[in-house]
XYZ file of C-alpha atoms in Angstrom:
176
model
C 24.063 -47.013 28.041
C 21.267 -46.309 25.559
C 20.763 -49.075 23.103
C 20.508 -48.534 18.992
C 16.507 -48.702 18.852
C 15.643 -46.873 21.939
C 18.333 -43.694 20.323
C 16.283 -44.048 17.143
C 12.784 -44.365 18.864
C 13.864 -40.668 20.318
C 15.306 -39.153 17.137
C 12.130 -39.956 15.596
C 9.934 -38.812 18.090
C 11.742 -35.489 17.968
C 11.633 -35.242 14.236
C 8.218 -35.574 14.583
C 7.481 -32.714 17.357
C 9.934 -30.775 14.844
C 7.610 -30.924 12.359
C 4.327 -29.912 13.749
C 6.034 -27.129 15.455
C 7.003 -26.312 12.220
C 3.476 -26.565 10.881
C 1.456 -25.097 13.854
C 4.109 -22.142 13.138
C 2.938 -21.374 9.155
C -0.601 -22.258 10.370
C -0.451 -19.247 12.112
C 1.383 -16.552 10.572
C -0.193 -13.798 9.593
C -0.152 -13.708 5.825
C 1.654 -10.025 4.949
C 0.112 -8.193 2.016
C 1.906 -6.931 -0.691
C 1.033 -3.201 -1.343
C 1.424 -1.733 -4.212
C 3.765 1.037 -3.217
C 4.754 3.627 -4.654
C 1.823 4.400 -6.653
C 2.338 6.575 -9.696
C 2.023 10.099 -10.746
C -0.918 10.547 -12.501
C -0.497 11.390 -16.270
C -3.387 11.917 -18.568
C -2.197 7.642 -20.222
C -3.479 6.725 -16.834
C -6.213 8.839 -15.397
C -8.581 7.146 -17.460
C -7.923 4.376 -15.119
C -7.282 6.008 -12.284
C -11.106 7.213 -12.211
C -12.802 3.997 -14.005
C -10.881 1.491 -12.319
C -10.505 3.069 -8.815
C -12.956 -0.020 -7.518
C -10.910 -2.639 -8.375
C -7.297 -1.977 -7.368
C -6.781 -3.158 -3.348
C -7.176 -1.625 -0.651
C -5.781 -2.018 3.031
C -8.441 -2.263 5.925
C -6.750 -2.138 9.025
C -7.910 -6.018 9.184
C -5.984 -6.824 6.189
C -3.031 -5.947 8.070
C -0.673 -7.685 10.672
C -1.306 -6.809 14.275
C 1.690 -5.826 15.745
C 4.783 -5.004 14.017
C 5.244 -3.873 9.997
C 4.715 -0.268 10.742
C 6.401 0.397 7.693
C 3.399 -1.813 5.412
C 0.781 -0.213 7.393
C 2.148 3.708 6.876
C 2.340 2.608 3.216
C -1.260 0.818 3.301
C -2.558 4.290 5.080
C -1.098 6.122 2.103
C -2.666 4.348 -0.898
C -5.750 3.946 0.975
C -6.250 7.988 1.593
C -5.276 8.439 -2.217
C -7.659 6.150 -3.462
C -10.154 8.002 -1.596
C -8.665 11.583 -2.787
C -8.744 9.949 -6.286
C -12.732 9.099 -6.327
C -13.044 13.189 -4.697
C -11.009 14.190 -7.918
C -12.826 12.092 -10.630
C -16.501 11.431 -9.690
C -17.831 14.862 -6.623
C -16.719 17.621 -9.083
C -19.771 18.916 -11.970
C -17.723 16.628 -14.814
C -14.911 19.226 -15.153
C -12.483 19.103 -17.973
C -9.444 16.005 -17.904
C -6.590 18.537 -17.240
C -8.571 19.711 -13.970
C -9.410 16.358 -13.338
C -5.554 15.782 -13.682
C -4.870 18.559 -12.084
C -6.693 17.697 -8.728
C -5.339 14.205 -9.109
C -2.140 15.621 -9.269
C -2.140 17.705 -6.203
C -4.133 14.173 -3.946
C -0.845 12.158 -5.428
C 1.587 14.502 -4.001
C -0.530 15.810 -0.704
C -0.714 11.570 0.180
C 2.729 11.171 -0.521
C 3.695 14.442 1.564
C 1.519 13.330 4.454
C 3.380 9.835 3.775
C 6.549 11.454 4.564
C 6.031 13.294 7.656
C 4.622 9.799 9.162
C 7.690 8.142 8.332
C 9.409 10.754 9.514
C 8.044 10.509 12.637
C 9.223 6.903 14.152
C 12.406 5.491 15.244
C 12.761 3.534 11.635
C 14.528 4.913 8.980
C 12.187 6.514 6.507
C 11.421 5.478 2.989
C 14.174 6.485 0.164
C 12.246 9.061 -1.813
C 11.043 10.937 1.928
C 14.369 11.629 1.680
C 14.489 14.486 -1.426
C 12.893 16.979 -1.639
C 10.597 19.404 -4.050
C 11.109 17.662 -8.160
C 14.102 14.925 -6.988
C 10.841 13.870 -4.360
C 8.502 13.239 -7.372
C 11.325 11.617 -9.588
C 11.847 9.094 -6.961
C 8.030 8.283 -5.705
C 7.305 8.123 -9.753
C 9.776 5.372 -10.645
C 10.519 1.445 -9.739
C 6.643 1.578 -9.721
C 4.448 -1.697 -9.461
C 1.578 0.157 -11.166
C 2.178 2.693 -13.289
C -1.116 2.392 -15.463
C -3.365 2.015 -12.186
C -4.470 -1.499 -14.123
C -7.606 -3.336 -11.789
C -6.086 -6.007 -9.751
C -8.196 -9.435 -11.822
C -11.116 -10.718 -9.463
C -10.855 -7.812 -7.027
C -13.319 -5.840 -6.029
C -12.202 -2.885 -3.372
C -14.215 -2.723 0.372
C -16.270 0.371 1.052
C -13.484 2.638 2.744
C -14.381 5.621 4.820
C -13.466 9.038 3.382
C -10.298 10.032 4.212
C -10.098 13.748 5.318
C -7.374 16.103 4.875
C -8.098 16.768 0.401
C -9.484 20.008 -0.829
C -8.711 20.647 -4.671
C -7.134 24.152 -5.372
C -8.134 24.477 -9.230
C -6.199 27.759 -8.757
C -3.060 26.050 -9.269
C -3.946 24.687 -12.286
């Protein structure tokens, strides 16, 4: 037969072990970044922020993402990184084109980055992002709704890390 003080000691020890285990698990837990996705479609009303505040919007280097799992977040992060890189081409690597040309370039970059995102979504065994299920105008309308940062505002106290240039985008001025 077990005595009451012995049983109480057992439960106190079990509780201490449980608390220590939970605290250790929380310390080792990788914090997943809050990825601002989907990005808003470029418009004249947000174009200035797209071009002038790019270095103050989040980027997602590989080291900021969990090493395993969360592949959907990784694809979203890659799409944002790609798009911001291509916005830089539109805003800063042309010989001072009019805003209408910059906007056209930014729209092309947005559509191409999200199209590539959808291709990557369908290359996995998991369910694709909802907007990828649509085609043409319906897809773009879907991506341009329920936006976390429609005006491309900067993130307070943030400066984007240097990221490598993302290949694969060439502005087609004839499509404007």
